[in-house]
PDB file of C-alpha atoms in Angstrom:
ATOM      1  CA  MET P  91     -18.683  19.824  77.437  1.00 44.00           C
ATOM      2  CA  LEU P  92     -19.500  16.476  79.032  1.00 48.00           C
ATOM      3  CA  ALA P  93     -16.356  14.703  80.207  1.00 48.00           C
ATOM      4  CA  TYR P  94     -16.053  11.018  80.953  1.00 63.00           C
ATOM      5  CA  PHE P  95     -12.511  11.283  82.190  1.00 75.00           C
ATOM      6  CA  ASN P  96     -11.291   9.951  85.459  1.00 85.00           C
ATOM      7  CA  ILE P  97      -8.159  11.885  86.459  1.00 91.00           C
ATOM      8  CA  TYR P  98      -6.763  11.179  89.898  1.00 93.00           C
ATOM      9  CA  TYR P  99      -3.698  10.835  92.136  1.00 94.00           C
ATOM     10  CA  TYR P 100      -2.208   7.366  91.752  1.00 95.00           C
ATOM     11  CA  ASP P 101       1.202   7.171  93.439  1.00 95.00           C
ATOM     12  CA  LYS P 102       4.253   9.040  94.702  1.00 93.00           C
ATOM     13  CA  TYR P 103       7.890   8.273  95.323  1.00 92.00           C
ATOM     14  CA  ILE P 104      10.436  10.478  97.066  1.00 88.00           C
ATOM     15  CA  ASP P 105      14.176   9.954  96.690  1.00 86.00           C
ATOM     16  CA  TRP P 106      15.727  11.582  99.756  1.00 80.00           C
ATOM     17  CA  GLU P 107      19.313  11.062  98.623  1.00 83.00           C
ATOM     18  CA  ASP P 108      19.003  12.476  95.099  1.00 86.00           C
ATOM     19  CA  ARG P 109      16.381  15.056  96.155  1.00 84.00           C
ATOM     20  CA  TYR P 110      13.532  14.451  93.736  1.00 89.00           C
ATOM     21  CA  ALA P 111       9.863  13.511  93.939  1.00 90.00           C
ATOM     22  CA  LEU P 112       7.771  11.488  91.477  1.00 94.00           C
ATOM     23  CA  ILE P 113       4.014  12.057  91.516  1.00 95.00           C
ATOM     24  CA  THR P 114       1.881   9.829  89.299  1.00 96.00           C
ATOM     25  CA  ILE P 115      -1.462  11.088  88.039  1.00 95.00           C
ATOM     26  CA  ARG P 116      -3.679   8.566  86.251  1.00 94.00           C
ATOM     27  CA  ALA P 117      -6.008   9.645  83.448  1.00 92.00           C
ATOM     28  CA  THR P 118      -8.457   7.067  82.109  1.00 89.00           C
ATOM     29  CA  ASP P 119     -11.272   6.971  79.606  1.00 88.00           C
ATOM     30  CA  ARG P 120     -12.528   3.949  77.706  1.00 85.00           C
ATOM     31  CA  PHE P 121     -11.843   5.708  74.402  1.00 88.00           C
ATOM     32  CA  TYR P 122      -8.858   7.814  75.466  1.00 88.00           C
ATOM     33  CA  ASP P 123      -7.217   9.776  72.642  1.00 89.00           C
ATOM     34  CA  THR P 124      -3.581   8.763  73.053  1.00 86.00           C
ATOM     35  CA  SER P 125      -2.412  11.815  71.124  1.00 89.00           C
ATOM     36  CA  THR P 126      -3.353  14.025  74.094  1.00 89.00           C
ATOM     37  CA  VAL P 127      -0.747  14.105  76.882  1.00 87.00           C
ATOM     38  CA  LEU P 128       0.246  16.514  79.629  1.00 90.00           C
ATOM     39  CA  GLN P 129       3.258  18.795  79.354  1.00 90.00           C
ATOM     40  CA  PRO P 130       4.870  20.676  82.287  1.00 90.00           C
ATOM     41  CA  SER P 131       3.318  23.905  80.976  1.00 90.00           C
ATOM     42  CA  ASP P 132      -0.161  22.308  81.259  1.00 92.00           C
ATOM     43  CA  ILE P 133      -0.089  21.977  85.047  1.00 93.00           C
ATOM     44  CA  THR P 134       0.085  24.488  87.889  1.00 94.00           C
ATOM     45  CA  LEU P 135       1.681  23.617  91.232  1.00 92.00           C
ATOM     46  CA  TRP P 136       0.398  25.047  94.521  1.00 93.00           C
ATOM     47  CA  GLN P 137       1.741  24.812  98.077  1.00 90.00           C
ATOM     48  CA  GLN P 138      -0.417  24.931 101.191  1.00 89.00           C
ATOM     49  CA  ASN P 139       0.709  27.708 103.533  1.00 87.00           C
ATOM     50  CA  ARG P 140       0.407  27.788 107.341  1.00 84.00           C
ATOM     51  CA  ASP P 141      -3.069  29.320 107.105  1.00 90.00           C
ATOM     52  CA  GLY P 142      -4.291  26.391 104.981  1.00 88.00           C
ATOM     53  CA  ASP P 143      -4.499  28.458 101.789  1.00 93.00           C
ATOM     54  CA  TYR P 144      -2.842  27.335  98.566  1.00 94.00           C
ATOM     55  CA  VAL P 145      -0.257  29.635  97.005  1.00 93.00           C
ATOM     56  CA  GLN P 146       1.106  29.067  93.511  1.00 93.00           C
ATOM     57  CA  ILE P 147       4.669  27.763  93.495  1.00 88.00           C
ATOM     58  CA  THR P 148       6.791  30.000  91.314  1.00 85.00           C
ATOM     59  CA  ASN P 149      10.311  29.218  92.556  1.00 84.00           C
ATOM     60  CA  ILE P 150      10.735  25.850  90.789  1.00 81.00           C
ATOM     61  CA  PRO P 151      12.531  26.372  87.467  1.00 81.00           C
ATOM     62  CA  GLN P 152      10.614  24.875  84.532  1.00 79.00           C
ATOM     63  CA  ASP P 153      13.667  22.675  83.796  1.00 83.00           C
ATOM     64  CA  ASP P 154      13.178  21.013  87.208  1.00 88.00           C
ATOM     65  CA  ILE P 155       9.699  19.744  86.240  1.00 91.00           C
ATOM     66  CA  THR P 156       9.315  16.904  83.735  1.00 93.00           C
ATOM     67  CA  ILE P 157       6.336  14.745  82.843  1.00 94.00           C
ATOM     68  CA  THR P 158       6.697  11.235  81.464  1.00 94.00           C
ATOM     69  CA  SER P 159       3.673   9.538  79.898  1.00 92.00           C
ATOM     70  CA  LYS P 160       3.117   5.803  80.256  1.00 92.00           C
ATOM     71  CA  SER P 161       0.154   3.893  78.837  1.00 90.00           C
ATOM     72  CA  ASN P 162      -2.031   2.213  81.467  1.00 89.00           C
ATOM     73  CA  GLY P 163      -4.407   0.380  79.121  1.00 83.00           C
ATOM     74  CA  TYR P 164      -7.246   2.923  79.248  1.00 83.00           C
ATOM     75  CA  GLY P 165      -5.253   6.129  79.122  1.00 86.00           C
ATOM     76  CA  TYR P 166      -1.999   7.352  80.566  1.00 90.00           C
ATOM     77  CA  ASP P 167      -0.132   7.607  83.809  1.00 94.00           C
ATOM     78  CA  PHE P 168       1.575  10.982  83.914  1.00 95.00           C
ATOM     79  CA  ILE P 169       4.672  10.810  86.097  1.00 96.00           C
ATOM     80  CA  ILE P 170       5.591  14.294  87.258  1.00 94.00           C
ATOM     81  CA  LYS P 171       9.201  14.578  88.396  1.00 94.00           C
ATOM     82  CA  LEU P 172      10.207  17.486  90.610  1.00 90.00           C
ATOM     83  CA  ASN P 173      13.993  17.796  90.688  1.00 89.00           C
ATOM     84  CA  ASN P 174      15.935  19.517  93.479  1.00 81.00           C
ATOM     85  CA  PHE P 175      13.069  18.868  95.843  1.00 72.00           C
ATOM     86  CA  GLU P 176      14.010  20.366  99.224  1.00 67.00           C
ATOM     87  CA  GLU P 177      10.811  20.916 101.155  1.00 69.00           C
ATOM     88  CA  GLU P 178       7.905  19.172 102.813  1.00 74.00           C
ATOM     89  CA  PHE P 179       4.413  20.431 102.166  1.00 78.00           C
ATOM     90  CA  ARG P 180       0.921  19.608 100.984  1.00 86.00           C
ATOM     91  CA  MET P 181       0.762  20.251  97.257  1.00 90.00           C
ATOM     92  CA  LYS P 182      -2.108  20.859  94.899  1.00 94.00           C
ATOM     93  CA  ILE P 183      -1.661  20.159  91.186  1.00 95.00           C
ATOM     94  CA  THR P 184      -4.209  21.729  88.868  1.00 96.00           C
ATOM     95  CA  ILE P 185      -4.971  20.682  85.314  1.00 95.00           C
ATOM     96  CA  PRO P 186      -7.087  23.062  83.243  1.00 95.00           C
ATOM     97  CA  GLU P 187     -10.101  21.755  81.389  1.00 93.00           C
ATOM     98  CA  GLY P 188      -9.623  20.686  77.791  1.00 91.00           C
ATOM     99  CA  LYS P 189      -6.045  19.337  78.052  1.00 92.00           C
ATOM    100  CA  LEU P 190      -6.952  15.661  77.525  1.00 92.00           C
ATOM    101  CA  SER P 191      -9.642  14.146  75.330  1.00 90.00           C
ATOM    102  CA  ASP P 192     -11.237  10.965  74.122  1.00 89.00           C
ATOM    103  CA  THR P 193     -11.708   9.903  70.499  1.00 90.00           C
ATOM    104  CA  SER P 194     -15.173  11.565  70.420  1.00 89.00           C
ATOM    105  CA  GLY P 195     -13.722  14.948  71.337  1.00 89.00           C
ATOM    106  CA  ASN P 196     -14.906  14.989  74.965  1.00 88.00           C
ATOM    107  CA  THR P 197     -12.328  16.750  77.111  1.00 89.00           C
ATOM    108  CA  ASN P 198     -11.362  16.690  80.772  1.00 91.00           C
ATOM    109  CA  ASP P 199     -12.875  18.987  83.382  1.00 91.00           C
ATOM    110  CA  TYR P 200     -10.718  21.291  85.505  1.00 94.00           C
ATOM    111  CA  THR P 201      -8.999  18.942  87.963  1.00 94.00           C
ATOM    112  CA  GLU P 202      -7.314  19.427  91.342  1.00 96.00           C
ATOM    113  CA  ILE P 203      -5.004  16.711  92.714  1.00 95.00           C
ATOM    114  CA  PHE P 204      -3.737  16.851  96.313  1.00 94.00           C
ATOM    115  CA  VAL P 205      -0.581  15.127  97.559  1.00 92.00           C
ATOM    116  CA  ASP P 206       1.613  15.361 100.663  1.00 87.00           C
ATOM    117  CA  LEU P 207       5.292  15.682  99.800  1.00 82.00           C
ATOM    118  CA  ASP P 208       7.663  14.958 102.619  1.00 72.00           C
ATOM    119  CA  ASN P 209      11.382  14.726 101.941  1.00 63.00           C
ATOM    120  CA  LYS P 210      12.336  14.498 105.601  1.00 66.00           C
ATOM    121  CA  LYS P 211      12.426  11.248 107.513  1.00 69.00           C
ATOM    122  CA  PRO P 212      10.598  11.281 110.849  1.00 72.00           C
ATOM    123  CA  THR P 213      12.695  11.856 113.946  1.00 78.00           C
ATOM    124  CA  TRP P 214      12.241  10.249 117.331  1.00 82.00           C
ATOM    125  CA  GLU P 215      12.277  12.291 120.508  1.00 84.00           C
ATOM    126  CA  TYR P 216      12.875  10.856 123.952  1.00 82.00           C
ATOM    127  CA  VAL P 217       9.892  11.379 126.280  1.00 85.00           C
ATOM    128  CA  SER P 218      10.555   9.331 129.434  1.00 86.00           C
ATOM    129  CA  THR P 219      11.991   6.161 130.996  1.00 84.00           C
ATOM    130  CA  ASP P 220      10.147   3.574 133.089  1.00 81.00           C
ATOM    131  CA  THR P 221      12.357   1.512 135.441  1.00 77.00           C
ATOM    132  CA  THR P 222       9.628   0.126 137.709  1.00 73.00           C
ATOM    133  CA  ASP P 223      10.333  -3.449 136.512  1.00 71.00           C
ATOM    134  CA  PHE P 224      14.107  -3.064 136.345  1.00 70.00           C
ATOM    135  CA  GLU P 225      14.904  -5.392 139.231  1.00 72.00           C
ATOM    136  CA  ALA P 226      12.399  -8.227 139.207  1.00 67.00           C
ATOM    137  CA  GLU P 227      12.499 -10.919 141.906  1.00 73.00           C
ATOM    138  CA  ASP P 228      13.612 -13.578 139.421  1.00 75.00           C
ATOM    139  CA  GLY P 229      16.754 -11.609 138.483  1.00 72.00           C
ATOM    140  CA  THR P 230      15.441 -10.282 135.176  1.00 78.00           C
ATOM    141  CA  GLY P 231      14.375  -6.753 134.523  1.00 78.00           C
ATOM    142  CA  THR P 232      12.836  -4.425 132.018  1.00 79.00           C
ATOM    143  CA  ILE P 233      13.525  -0.820 131.235  1.00 80.00           C
ATOM    144  CA  SER P 234      10.996   0.917 128.986  1.00 84.00           C
ATOM    145  CA  PHE P 235      11.636   4.062 126.987  1.00 81.00           C
ATOM    146  CA  ASN P 236       8.837   6.232 125.696  1.00 86.00           C
ATOM    147  CA  VAL P 237       9.585   8.051 122.476  1.00 85.00           C
ATOM    148  CA  LYS P 238       7.502  10.240 120.209  1.00 85.00           C
ATOM    149  CA  GLY P 239       7.681  10.297 116.418  1.00 79.00           C
ATOM    150  CA  VAL P 240       7.969  13.827 115.031  1.00 75.00           C
ATOM    151  CA  ASP P 241       7.001  14.584 111.448  1.00 67.00           C
ATOM    152  CA  LYS P 242       4.863  17.194 109.750  1.00 64.00           C
ATOM    153  CA  PHE P 243       2.465  14.555 108.400  1.00 59.00           C
ATOM    154  CA  LEU P 244       2.227  12.165 111.391  1.00 57.00           C
TER     155      LEU P 244
END
């Protein structure tokens, strides 16, 4: 069936202290049928492994996934909340075809959304010190430190 939907990643927010992630997916169509919304059972979550392959996430209890719908004028923003979020990884969210529709009965195509989830703040590692300008002739001096930011997604 011909679909006119535009479904895409829109935003994310990670709360490090309370350990949850919000991922916003935007679905738009000029004649969006507002009676069609996403439920947690409509999406599948995947995690990229070290080999670059995506493996379905099965260890998140269904109660830890909620979806809130918010009108955006031409459809809905679906805000997916992952509670007890403890990891950092590249995630794929899949939405099967036919879950959302417009008022003419056209439905969405199978959709894959990719998002990097990172609940760990970057760390800084000391690399070296430069003291070549420490004692300048005018009595001033400079000491430079070289540091490197360390993070999975840097």
